PDB file of N, CA and C in Angstrom:
ATOM      1  N   MET A 526      91.137  71.120 148.308  1.00  0.00           N
ATOM      2  CA  MET A 526      92.154  70.982 147.247  1.00  0.00           C
ATOM      3  C   MET A 526      91.608  72.062 145.957  1.00  0.00           C
ATOM      4  N   ALA A 527      92.707  72.704 145.559  1.00  0.00           N
ATOM      5  CA  ALA A 527      92.327  73.670 144.456  1.00  0.00           C
ATOM      6  C   ALA A 527      92.127  73.408 143.294  1.00  0.00           C
ATOM      7  N   LYS A 528      91.354  73.583 142.382  1.00  0.00           N
ATOM      8  CA  LYS A 528      91.015  73.220 141.023  1.00  0.00           C
ATOM      9  C   LYS A 528      91.967  73.555 140.147  1.00  0.00           C
ATOM     10  N   ALA A 529      92.343  73.023 139.274  1.00  0.00           N
ATOM     11  CA  ALA A 529      93.167  73.335 138.130  1.00  0.00           C
ATOM     12  C   ALA A 529      92.695  73.987 137.147  1.00  0.00           C
ATOM     13  N   LYS A 530      93.236  75.594 137.058  1.00  0.00           N
ATOM     14  CA  LYS A 530      92.598  76.382 135.992  1.00  0.00           C
ATOM     15  C   LYS A 530      92.745  75.723 134.527  1.00  0.00           C
ATOM     16  N   PRO A 531      91.697  76.047 133.732  1.00  0.00           N
ATOM     17  CA  PRO A 531      91.797  75.462 132.475  1.00  0.00           C
ATOM     18  C   PRO A 531      92.792  76.355 131.671  1.00  0.00           C
ATOM     19  N   ARG A 532      93.508  75.958 130.832  1.00  0.00           N
ATOM     20  CA  ARG A 532      94.359  76.747 130.054  1.00  0.00           C
ATOM     21  C   ARG A 532      93.756  77.637 128.969  1.00  0.00           C
ATOM     22  N   ARG A 533      94.112  78.868 128.993  1.00  0.00           N
ATOM     23  CA  ARG A 533      93.471  79.603 127.761  1.00  0.00           C
ATOM     24  C   ARG A 533      94.359  79.803 126.603  1.00  0.00           C
ATOM     25  N   THR A 534      93.524  79.699 125.712  1.00  0.00           N
ATOM     26  CA  THR A 534      93.998  79.463 124.323  1.00  0.00           C
ATOM     27  C   THR A 534      94.515  80.963 123.829  1.00  0.00           C
ATOM     28  N   LYS A 535      95.612  81.208 123.210  1.00  0.00           N
ATOM     29  CA  LYS A 535      96.292  82.420 122.931  1.00  0.00           C
ATOM     30  C   LYS A 535      95.314  82.846 121.713  1.00  0.00           C
ATOM     31  N   HIS A 536      94.867  84.487 121.821  1.00  0.00           N
ATOM     32  CA  HIS A 536      94.332  84.976 120.746  1.00  0.00           C
ATOM     33  C   HIS A 536      95.213  85.093 119.595  1.00  0.00           C
ATOM     34  N   VAL A 537      94.819  84.631 118.337  1.00  0.00           N
ATOM     35  CA  VAL A 537      95.471  84.788 117.143  1.00  0.00           C
ATOM     36  C   VAL A 537      94.960  85.751 116.259  1.00  0.00           C
ATOM     37  N   PRO A 538      95.506  87.099 116.072  1.00  0.00           N
ATOM     38  CA  PRO A 538      94.746  87.913 114.988  1.00  0.00           C
ATOM     39  C   PRO A 538      94.569  87.272 113.663  1.00  0.00           C
ATOM     40  N   GLN A 539      93.439  87.619 113.042  1.00  0.00           N
ATOM     41  CA  GLN A 539      93.115  87.070 111.794  1.00  0.00           C
ATOM     42  C   GLN A 539      93.031  88.085 110.919  1.00  0.00           C
ATOM     43  N   ARG A 540      93.409  88.154 109.548  1.00  0.00           N
ATOM     44  CA  ARG A 540      93.516  89.245 108.518  1.00  0.00           C
ATOM     45  C   ARG A 540      93.015  88.502 107.249  1.00  0.00           C
ATOM     46  N   THR A 541      92.598  89.309 106.315  1.00  0.00           N
ATOM     47  CA  THR A 541      92.037  88.781 105.004  1.00  0.00           C
ATOM     48  C   THR A 541      93.056  89.202 103.809  1.00  0.00           C
ATOM     49  N   CYS A 542      93.355  88.139 103.305  1.00  0.00           N
ATOM     50  CA  CYS A 542      94.338  88.472 102.111  1.00  0.00           C
ATOM     51  C   CYS A 542      93.551  89.299 100.902  1.00  0.00           C
ATOM     52  N   VAL A 543      93.984  90.720 100.449  1.00  0.00           N
ATOM     53  CA  VAL A 543      93.346  91.227  99.545  1.00  0.00           C
ATOM     54  C   VAL A 543      93.205  90.536  98.292  1.00  0.00           C
ATOM     55  N   GLY A 544      94.209  89.866  97.895  1.00  0.00           N
ATOM     56  CA  GLY A 544      94.150  89.179  96.526  1.00  0.00           C
ATOM     57  C   GLY A 544      93.071  88.146  96.542  1.00  0.00           C
ATOM     58  N   CYS A 545      92.981  87.082  97.462  1.00  0.00           N
ATOM     59  CA  CYS A 545      92.183  85.958  97.412  1.00  0.00           C
ATOM     60  C   CYS A 545      91.123  85.972  98.343  1.00  0.00           C
ATOM     61  N   ARG A 546      91.000  86.686  99.244  1.00  0.00           N
ATOM     62  CA  ARG A 546      90.109  87.015 100.196  1.00  0.00           C
ATOM     63  C   ARG A 546      90.024  86.061 101.168  1.00  0.00           C
ATOM     64  N   GLU A 547      91.174  85.269 101.445  1.00  0.00           N
ATOM     65  CA  GLU A 547      91.130  84.122 102.278  1.00  0.00           C
ATOM     66  C   GLU A 547      91.414  84.614 103.655  1.00  0.00           C
ATOM     67  N   VAL A 548      90.854  84.495 104.720  1.00  0.00           N
ATOM     68  CA  VAL A 548      91.264  84.653 106.221  1.00  0.00           C
ATOM     69  C   VAL A 548      92.329  83.817 106.740  1.00  0.00           C
ATOM     70  N   LEU A 549      93.426  84.460 107.006  1.00  0.00           N
ATOM     71  CA  LEU A 549      94.411  83.768 107.725  1.00  0.00           C
ATOM     72  C   LEU A 549      95.279  84.398 108.918  1.00  0.00           C
ATOM     73  N   PRO A 550      95.899  83.545 109.670  1.00  0.00           N
ATOM     74  CA  PRO A 550      96.646  84.365 110.785  1.00  0.00           C
ATOM     75  C   PRO A 550      97.456  85.486 110.225  1.00  0.00           C
ATOM     76  N   LYS A 551      97.495  86.532 111.127  1.00  0.00           N
ATOM     77  CA  LYS A 551      98.049  87.850 110.693  1.00  0.00           C
ATOM     78  C   LYS A 551      99.603  87.520 110.338  1.00  0.00           C
ATOM     79  N   ARG A 552     100.322  86.920 111.074  1.00  0.00           N
ATOM     80  CA  ARG A 552     101.713  86.547 110.823  1.00  0.00           C
ATOM     81  C   ARG A 552     101.997  85.762 109.573  1.00  0.00           C
ATOM     82  N   SER A 553     101.157  85.279 109.125  1.00  0.00           N
ATOM     83  CA  SER A 553     101.360  84.438 107.778  1.00  0.00           C
ATOM     84  C   SER A 553     101.147  85.089 106.424  1.00  0.00           C
ATOM     85  N   LEU A 554     100.939  86.340 106.597  1.00  0.00           N
ATOM     86  CA  LEU A 554     100.543  87.313 105.461  1.00  0.00           C
ATOM     87  C   LEU A 554     101.767  88.383 105.347  1.00  0.00           C
ATOM     88  N   ILE A 555     101.732  89.110 104.289  1.00  0.00           N
ATOM     89  CA  ILE A 555     102.690  90.352 104.138  1.00  0.00           C
ATOM     90  C   ILE A 555     101.834  91.407 104.198  1.00  0.00           C
ATOM     91  N   ARG A 556     102.337  92.430 104.997  1.00  0.00           N
ATOM     92  CA  ARG A 556     101.378  93.503 105.270  1.00  0.00           C
ATOM     93  C   ARG A 556     102.144  94.909 104.314  1.00  0.00           C
ATOM     94  N   LEU A 557     101.208  95.488 103.686  1.00  0.00           N
ATOM     95  CA  LEU A 557     101.659  96.785 102.831  1.00  0.00           C
ATOM     96  C   LEU A 557     101.107  97.997 103.632  1.00  0.00           C
ATOM     97  N   VAL A 558     101.710  98.831 103.510  1.00  0.00           N
ATOM     98  CA  VAL A 558     101.160  99.952 104.312  1.00  0.00           C
ATOM     99  C   VAL A 558     101.272 101.333 103.473  1.00  0.00           C
ATOM    100  N   ARG A 559     100.202 102.099 103.523  1.00  0.00           N
ATOM    101  CA  ARG A 559     100.268 103.696 102.960  1.00  0.00           C
ATOM    102  C   ARG A 559     100.933 104.664 104.021  1.00  0.00           C
ATOM    103  N   THR A 560     101.948 105.110 103.500  1.00  0.00           N
ATOM    104  CA  THR A 560     102.568 106.118 104.421  1.00  0.00           C
ATOM    105  C   THR A 560     102.660 107.481 103.513  1.00  0.00           C
ATOM    106  N   PRO A 561     102.873 108.516 104.122  1.00  0.00           N
ATOM    107  CA  PRO A 561     102.936 109.832 103.428  1.00  0.00           C
ATOM    108  C   PRO A 561     104.015 109.847 102.286  1.00  0.00           C
ATOM    109  N   GLU A 562     105.163 108.751 102.554  1.00  0.00           N
ATOM    110  CA  GLU A 562     106.012 108.711 101.345  1.00  0.00           C
ATOM    111  C   GLU A 562     105.598 107.778 100.244  1.00  0.00           C
ATOM    112  N   GLY A 563     104.337 107.145 100.630  1.00  0.00           N
ATOM    113  CA  GLY A 563     104.096 106.219  99.541  1.00  0.00           C
ATOM    114  C   GLY A 563     103.696 104.860  99.920  1.00  0.00           C
ATOM    115  N   VAL A 564     103.559 103.673  99.226  1.00  0.00           N
ATOM    116  CA  VAL A 564     103.021 102.395  99.656  1.00  0.00           C
ATOM    117  C   VAL A 564     104.451 101.655  99.768  1.00  0.00           C
ATOM    118  N   LYS A 565     104.549 101.069 100.992  1.00  0.00           N
ATOM    119  CA  LYS A 565     105.654 100.511 101.310  1.00  0.00           C
ATOM    120  C   LYS A 565     105.374  98.936 101.688  1.00  0.00           C
ATOM    121  N   VAL A 566     106.220  97.767 101.880  1.00  0.00           N
ATOM    122  CA  VAL A 566     106.214  96.702 102.433  1.00  0.00           C
ATOM    123  C   VAL A 566     106.511  96.899 103.605  1.00  0.00           C
ATOM    124  N   ASP A 567     105.895  96.009 104.501  1.00  0.00           N
ATOM    125  CA  ASP A 567     106.199  96.409 106.095  1.00  0.00           C
ATOM    126  C   ASP A 567     106.402  95.151 106.578  1.00  0.00           C
ATOM    127  N   PRO A 568     107.690  94.841 106.611  1.00  0.00           N
ATOM    128  CA  PRO A 568     108.080  93.422 107.076  1.00  0.00           C
ATOM    129  C   PRO A 568     107.899  93.065 108.799  1.00  0.00           C
ATOM    130  N   THR A 569     107.741  94.101 109.473  1.00  0.00           N
ATOM    131  CA  THR A 569     107.717  94.272 110.909  1.00  0.00           C
ATOM    132  C   THR A 569     106.217  94.047 111.105  1.00  0.00           C
ATOM    133  N   GLY A 570     105.142  94.625 110.488  1.00  0.00           N
ATOM    134  CA  GLY A 570     103.893  94.690 110.680  1.00  0.00           C
ATOM    135  C   GLY A 570     103.437  95.800 111.738  1.00  0.00           C
ATOM    136  N   LYS A 571     104.428  96.527 111.994  1.00  0.00           N
ATOM    137  CA  LYS A 571     104.202  97.658 112.832  1.00  0.00           C
ATOM    138  C   LYS A 571     104.088  98.833 112.306  1.00  0.00           C
ATOM    139  N   MET A 572     104.554  99.431 111.035  1.00  0.00           N
ATOM    140  CA  MET A 572     104.685 100.745 110.650  1.00  0.00           C
ATOM    141  C   MET A 572     103.268 101.297 110.851  1.00  0.00           C
ATOM    142  N   ARG A 573     103.538 102.717 110.937  1.00  0.00           N
ATOM    143  CA  ARG A 573     102.056 103.560 110.989  1.00  0.00           C
ATOM    144  C   ARG A 573     101.505 103.580 109.512  1.00  0.00           C
ATOM    145  N   GLY A 574     100.232 103.750 109.577  1.00  0.00           N
ATOM    146  CA  GLY A 574      99.644 104.118 108.270  1.00  0.00           C
ATOM    147  C   GLY A 574      98.735 102.917 108.039  1.00  0.00           C
ATOM    148  N   ARG A 575      97.786 103.206 106.969  1.00  0.00           N
ATOM    149  CA  ARG A 575      96.627 102.162 106.622  1.00  0.00           C
ATOM    150  C   ARG A 575      97.298 101.025 106.012  1.00  0.00           C
ATOM    151  N   GLY A 576      97.126  99.926 106.538  1.00  0.00           N
ATOM    152  CA  GLY A 576      97.763  98.461 106.058  1.00  0.00           C
ATOM    153  C   GLY A 576      96.606  97.833 105.259  1.00  0.00           C
ATOM    154  N   ALA A 577      97.318  96.773 104.414  1.00  0.00           N
ATOM    155  CA  ALA A 577      96.543  95.864 103.799  1.00  0.00           C
ATOM    156  C   ALA A 577      97.331  94.516 103.564  1.00  0.00           C
ATOM    157  N   TYR A 578      96.835  93.477 103.756  1.00  0.00           N
ATOM    158  CA  TYR A 578      97.589  92.105 103.772  1.00  0.00           C
ATOM    159  C   TYR A 578      97.435  91.112 102.446  1.00  0.00           C
ATOM    160  N   LEU A 579      98.699  90.455 102.143  1.00  0.00           N
ATOM    161  CA  LEU A 579      98.692  89.727 101.024  1.00  0.00           C
ATOM    162  C   LEU A 579      99.393  88.479 101.242  1.00  0.00           C
ATOM    163  N   HIS A 580      98.869  87.383 100.614  1.00  0.00           N
ATOM    164  CA  HIS A 580      99.740  86.242 100.591  1.00  0.00           C
ATOM    165  C   HIS A 580     100.997  86.231  99.980  1.00  0.00           C
ATOM    166  N   ASN A 581     102.001  85.353 100.274  1.00  0.00           N
ATOM    167  CA  ASN A 581     103.342  85.441  99.557  1.00  0.00           C
ATOM    168  C   ASN A 581     103.218  84.560  98.252  1.00  0.00           C
ATOM    169  N   GLN A 582     102.446  84.811  97.609  1.00  0.00           N
ATOM    170  CA  GLN A 582     101.970  84.235  96.106  1.00  0.00           C
ATOM    171  C   GLN A 582     101.842  85.136  95.161  1.00  0.00           C
ATOM    172  N   ARG A 583     102.462  85.055  93.991  1.00  0.00           N
ATOM    173  CA  ARG A 583     102.300  85.905  93.046  1.00  0.00           C
ATOM    174  C   ARG A 583     100.962  86.154  92.625  1.00  0.00           C
ATOM    175  N   SER A 584     100.119  84.928  92.494  1.00  0.00           N
ATOM    176  CA  SER A 584      98.793  85.007  91.862  1.00  0.00           C
ATOM    177  C   SER A 584      97.953  86.000  92.643  1.00  0.00           C
ATOM    178  N   CYS A 585      98.170  86.040  94.046  1.00  0.00           N
ATOM    179  CA  CYS A 585      97.393  87.057  94.962  1.00  0.00           C
ATOM    180  C   CYS A 585      98.059  88.406  94.629  1.00  0.00           C
ATOM    181  N   TRP A 586      99.167  88.530  94.280  1.00  0.00           N
ATOM    182  CA  TRP A 586      99.689  90.120  94.044  1.00  0.00           C
ATOM    183  C   TRP A 586      99.225  90.590  93.000  1.00  0.00           C
ATOM    184  N   GLU A 587      99.119  89.596  91.793  1.00  0.00           N
ATOM    185  CA  GLU A 587      98.574  90.032  90.515  1.00  0.00           C
ATOM    186  C   GLU A 587      97.191  90.542  90.737  1.00  0.00           C
ATOM    187  N   ARG A 588      96.504  89.628  91.199  1.00  0.00           N
ATOM    188  CA  ARG A 588      95.104  90.098  91.532  1.00  0.00           C
ATOM    189  C   ARG A 588      94.841  91.398  92.417  1.00  0.00           C
ATOM    190  N   ALA A 589      95.692  91.685  93.357  1.00  0.00           N
ATOM    191  CA  ALA A 589      95.655  92.878  94.061  1.00  0.00           C
ATOM    192  C   ALA A 589      95.882  93.946  93.486  1.00  0.00           C
ATOM    193  N   LEU A 590      96.993  93.827  92.567  1.00  0.00           N
ATOM    194  CA  LEU A 590      97.523  95.136  92.064  1.00  0.00           C
ATOM    195  C   LEU A 590      96.640  95.400  90.931  1.00  0.00           C
ATOM    196  N   LYS A 591      95.445  94.822  90.486  1.00  0.00           N
ATOM    197  CA  LYS A 591      94.697  95.145  89.473  1.00  0.00           C
ATOM    198  C   LYS A 591      93.627  96.068  90.098  1.00  0.00           C
ATOM    199  N   GLY A 592      93.628  96.402  91.232  1.00  0.00           N
ATOM    200  CA  GLY A 592      92.844  97.225  91.897  1.00  0.00           C
ATOM    201  C   GLY A 592      92.196  97.091  93.275  1.00  0.00           C
ATOM    202  N   ALA A 593      92.271  95.987  93.686  1.00  0.00           N
ATOM    203  CA  ALA A 593      91.790  95.710  95.075  1.00  0.00           C
ATOM    204  C   ALA A 593      92.824  96.233  96.207  1.00  0.00           C
ATOM    205  N   LEU A 594      94.226  96.193  96.010  1.00  0.00           N
ATOM    206  CA  LEU A 594      94.944  96.862  96.767  1.00  0.00           C
ATOM    207  C   LEU A 594      94.853  98.505  97.057  1.00  0.00           C
ATOM    208  N   ALA A 595      94.475  99.015  95.816  1.00  0.00           N
ATOM    209  CA  ALA A 595      94.449 100.409  95.686  1.00  0.00           C
ATOM    210  C   ALA A 595      93.269 100.918  96.600  1.00  0.00           C
ATOM    211  N   GLN A 596      91.971  99.908  96.544  1.00  0.00           N
ATOM    212  CA  GLN A 596      90.838 100.247  97.245  1.00  0.00           C
ATOM    213  C   GLN A 596      91.150  99.885  98.654  1.00  0.00           C
ATOM    214  N   ALA A 597      91.827  98.975  98.895  1.00  0.00           N
ATOM    215  CA  ALA A 597      92.042  98.744 100.552  1.00  0.00           C
ATOM    216  C   ALA A 597      92.951  99.450 101.199  1.00  0.00           C
ATOM    217  N   LEU A 598      93.792 100.277 100.290  1.00  0.00           N
ATOM    218  CA  LEU A 598      94.680 101.115 100.977  1.00  0.00           C
ATOM    219  C   LEU A 598      93.935 102.566 100.749  1.00  0.00           C
ATOM    220  N   ARG A 599      92.857 102.631 100.114  1.00  0.00           N
ATOM    221  CA  ARG A 599      92.172 103.978 100.012  1.00  0.00           C
ATOM    222  C   ARG A 599      93.092 105.118  99.205  1.00  0.00           C
ATOM    223  N   THR A 600      93.526 104.683  98.163  1.00  0.00           N
ATOM    224  CA  THR A 600      94.572 105.443  97.591  1.00  0.00           C
ATOM    225  C   THR A 600      94.846 104.880  96.080  1.00  0.00           C
ATOM    226  N   GLU A 601      95.178 105.696  95.211  1.00  0.00           N
ATOM    227  CA  GLU A 601      95.731 105.564  93.804  1.00  0.00           C
ATOM    228  C   GLU A 601      97.142 105.102  93.689  1.00  0.00           C
ATOM    229  N   LEU A 602      97.474 103.876  93.378  1.00  0.00           N
ATOM    230  CA  LEU A 602      98.803 103.511  93.298  1.00  0.00           C
ATOM    231  C   LEU A 602      99.751 104.264  92.144  1.00  0.00           C
ATOM    232  N   SER A 603     100.755 104.834  92.304  1.00  0.00           N
ATOM    233  CA  SER A 603     101.472 105.800  91.337  1.00  0.00           C
ATOM    234  C   SER A 603     102.375 104.836  90.669  1.00  0.00           C
ATOM    235  N   ALA A 604     102.897 105.182  89.470  1.00  0.00           N
ATOM    236  CA  ALA A 604     103.679 104.348  88.727  1.00  0.00           C
ATOM    237  C   ALA A 604     104.824 103.664  89.491  1.00  0.00           C
ATOM    238  N   ASN A 605     105.434 104.752  90.264  1.00  0.00           N
ATOM    239  CA  ASN A 605     106.642 104.128  91.035  1.00  0.00           C
ATOM    240  C   ASN A 605     106.253 103.236  92.123  1.00  0.00           C
ATOM    241  N   GLU A 606     105.169 103.336  92.800  1.00  0.00           N
ATOM    242  CA  GLU A 606     104.686 102.664  93.621  1.00  0.00           C
ATOM    243  C   GLU A 606     104.266 101.038  93.055  1.00  0.00           C
ATOM    244  N   ARG A 607     103.703 101.260  91.967  1.00  0.00           N
ATOM    245  CA  ARG A 607     103.474  99.842  91.329  1.00  0.00           C
ATOM    246  C   ARG A 607     104.712  99.044  90.707  1.00  0.00           C
ATOM    247  N   GLU A 608     105.799  99.838  90.195  1.00  0.00           N
ATOM    248  CA  GLU A 608     107.137  99.266  89.813  1.00  0.00           C
ATOM    249  C   GLU A 608     107.641  98.644  91.216  1.00  0.00           C
ATOM    250  N   TYR A 609     107.652  99.403  92.186  1.00  0.00           N
ATOM    251  CA  TYR A 609     108.168  98.837  93.362  1.00  0.00           C
ATOM    252  C   TYR A 609     107.558  97.639  93.818  1.00  0.00           C
ATOM    253  N   LEU A 610     106.279  97.447  93.986  1.00  0.00           N
ATOM    254  CA  LEU A 610     105.302  96.118  94.328  1.00  0.00           C
ATOM    255  C   LEU A 610     105.671  95.289  93.410  1.00  0.00           C
ATOM    256  N   LEU A 611     105.609  95.518  92.091  1.00  0.00           N
ATOM    257  CA  LEU A 611     106.040  94.464  91.098  1.00  0.00           C
ATOM    258  C   LEU A 611     107.323  93.888  91.011  1.00  0.00           C
ATOM    259  N   ALA A 612     108.359  94.632  91.472  1.00  0.00           N
ATOM    260  CA  ALA A 612     109.518  94.063  91.902  1.00  0.00           C
ATOM    261  C   ALA A 612     109.740  93.383  93.091  1.00  0.00           C
ATOM    262  N   PHE A 613     108.830  93.513  93.992  1.00  0.00           N
ATOM    263  CA  PHE A 613     108.937  92.796  95.207  1.00  0.00           C
ATOM    264  C   PHE A 613     108.190  91.343  94.775  1.00  0.00           C
ATOM    265  N   MET A 614     107.066  91.793  93.908  1.00  0.00           N
ATOM    266  CA  MET A 614     106.270  90.551  93.736  1.00  0.00           C
ATOM    267  C   MET A 614     107.189  89.378  93.056  1.00  0.00           C
ATOM    268  N   THR A 615     108.319  89.777  92.111  1.00  0.00           N
ATOM    269  CA  THR A 615     109.006  88.772  91.325  1.00  0.00           C
ATOM    270  C   THR A 615     109.679  88.072  92.504  1.00  0.00           C
ATOM    271  N   THR A 616     110.282  88.204  93.740  1.00  0.00           N
ATOM    272  CA  THR A 616     110.965  87.485  94.539  1.00  0.00           C
ATOM    273  C   THR A 616     110.163  86.671  95.234  1.00  0.00           C
ATOM    274  N   LEU A 617     108.691  86.632  94.985  1.00  0.00           N
ATOM    275  CA  LEU A 617     107.979  85.617  95.509  1.00  0.00           C
ATOM    276  C   LEU A 617     107.776  84.463  94.791  1.00  0.00           C
ATOM    277  N   PRO A 618     107.361  83.136  95.484  1.00  0.00           N
ATOM    278  CA  PRO A 618     107.068  81.827  94.631  1.00  0.00           C
ATOM    279  C   PRO A 618     105.788  82.066  93.735  1.00  0.00           C
ATOM    280  N   GLU A 619     105.991  81.310  92.625  1.00  0.00           N
ATOM    281  CA  GLU A 619     104.917  81.068  91.880  1.00  0.00           C
ATOM    282  C   GLU A 619     103.288  80.767  92.626  1.00  0.00           C
ATOM    283  N   GLU A 620     103.479  79.591  93.427  1.00  0.00           N
ATOM    284  CA  GLU A 620     102.409  79.211  94.076  1.00  0.00           C
ATOM    285  C   GLU A 620     103.116  78.844  95.401  1.00  0.00           C
ATOM    286  N   GLU A 621     102.126  79.006  96.450  1.00  0.00           N
ATOM    287  CA  GLU A 621     102.417  78.656  97.877  1.00  0.00           C
ATOM    288  C   GLU A 621     102.847  77.152  97.986  1.00  0.00           C
ATOM    289  N   THR A 622     103.970  76.692  98.711  1.00  0.00           N
ATOM    290  CA  THR A 622     104.472  75.468  98.860  1.00  0.00           C
ATOM    291  C   THR A 622     103.804  74.582  99.910  1.00  0.00           C
ATOM    292  N   PRO A 623     103.190  73.515  99.840  1.00  0.00           N
ATOM    293  CA  PRO A 623     102.305  72.960 100.908  1.00  0.00           C
ATOM    294  C   PRO A 623     103.491  72.490 101.813  1.00  0.00           C
ATOM    295  N   LEU A 624     103.082  72.446 103.245  1.00  0.00           N
ATOM    296  CA  LEU A 624     103.878  71.724 104.122  1.00  0.00           C
ATOM    297  C   LEU A 624     104.248  70.458 103.942  1.00  0.00           C
ATOM    298  N   GLN A 625     105.680  70.221 104.183  1.00  0.00           N
ATOM    299  CA  GLN A 625     105.958  68.933 103.864  1.00  0.00           C
ATOM    300  C   GLN A 625     105.984  68.021 105.159  1.00  0.00           C
ATOM    301  N   PRO A 626     105.678  66.805 105.170  1.00  0.00           N
ATOM    302  CA  PRO A 626     105.723  65.987 106.578  1.00  0.00           C
ATOM    303  C   PRO A 626     107.180  65.863 106.770  1.00  0.00           C
ATOM    304  N   PRO A 627     107.700  65.824 108.106  1.00  0.00           N
ATOM    305  CA  PRO A 627     108.987  65.513 108.449  1.00  0.00           C
ATOM    306  C   PRO A 627     109.559  64.318 107.931  1.00  0.00           C
ATOM    307  N   THR A 628     110.729  64.293 107.263  1.00  0.00           N
ATOM    308  CA  THR A 628     111.468  63.358 106.720  1.00  0.00           C
ATOM    309  C   THR A 628     111.530  62.002 107.762  1.00  0.00           C
ATOM    310  N   GLY A 629     111.363  60.681 107.168  1.00  0.00           N
ATOM    311  CA  GLY A 629     111.502  59.416 108.084  1.00  0.00           C
ATOM    312  C   GLY A 629     110.135  59.113 108.910  1.00  0.00           C
ATOM    313  N   SER A 630     109.051  60.020 108.905  1.00  0.00           N
ATOM    314  CA  SER A 630     107.818  59.979 109.268  1.00  0.00           C
ATOM    315  C   SER A 630     107.103  59.058 108.273  1.00  0.00           C
ATOM    316  N   ARG A 631     106.118  57.935 108.681  1.00  0.00           N
ATOM    317  CA  ARG A 631     105.327  57.265 107.911  1.00  0.00           C
ATOM    318  C   ARG A 631     103.904  57.672 108.153  1.00  0.00           C
ATOM    319  N   ASP A 632     103.155  57.598 107.206  1.00  0.00           N
ATOM    320  CA  ASP A 632     101.733  57.492 107.049  1.00  0.00           C
ATOM    321  C   ASP A 632     101.207  56.320 107.798  1.00  0.00           C
ATOM    322  N   PRO A 633     100.408  56.541 109.240  1.00  0.00           N
ATOM    323  CA  PRO A 633      99.815  55.501 109.894  1.00  0.00           C
ATOM    324  C   PRO A 633      98.833  54.689 109.176  1.00  0.00           C
ATOM    325  N   GLY A 634      98.462  55.034 107.962  1.00  0.00           N
ATOM    326  CA  GLY A 634      97.256  54.509 107.312  1.00  0.00           C
ATOM    327  C   GLY A 634      97.804  53.544 106.316  1.00  0.00           C
ATOM    328  N   ALA A 635      99.240  53.767 105.832  1.00  0.00           N
ATOM    329  CA  ALA A 635      99.916  53.153 104.850  1.00  0.00           C
ATOM    330  C   ALA A 635     100.170  51.549 105.004  1.00  0.00           C
ATOM    331  N   PRO A 636     100.175  50.982 104.067  1.00  0.00           N
ATOM    332  CA  PRO A 636     100.435  49.555 104.405  1.00  0.00           C
ATOM    333  C   PRO A 636     101.825  49.246 104.348  1.00  0.00           C
ATOM    334  N   ALA A 637     102.179  48.430 105.462  1.00  0.00           N
ATOM    335  CA  ALA A 637     103.717  48.208 105.947  1.00  0.00           C
ATOM    336  C   ALA A 637     104.315  47.198 104.604  1.00  0.00           C
ATOM    337  N   GLY A 638     105.441  47.434 104.397  1.00  0.00           N
ATOM    338  CA  GLY A 638     106.357  46.932 103.476  1.00  0.00           C
ATOM    339  C   GLY A 638     107.327  47.432 102.725  1.00  0.00           C
TER     340      GLY A 638
END
């Protein structure tokens, strides 16, 4: 009888947020890319050019725009690029919202009542 093969866990690429330096799965971060036309937000994560990653929180973007982002992209941010990124930042939430448990579920450790 043949042995059952153990299931392989899928590799999840990890990236570091430029703002807070936290390592997270690549898909949970927003990629910014330096292109010949300038710095752009890369929603697909596949644009050509040097990239950097940020959380979807304003606090991380504020820290990154102070200098860490320019250093990660190895470029100086122009006034137009900075305005573009600040405009994008205003669409982001103030703080990351924690995951909510599904409604109707109960905490198994909670007393009945």
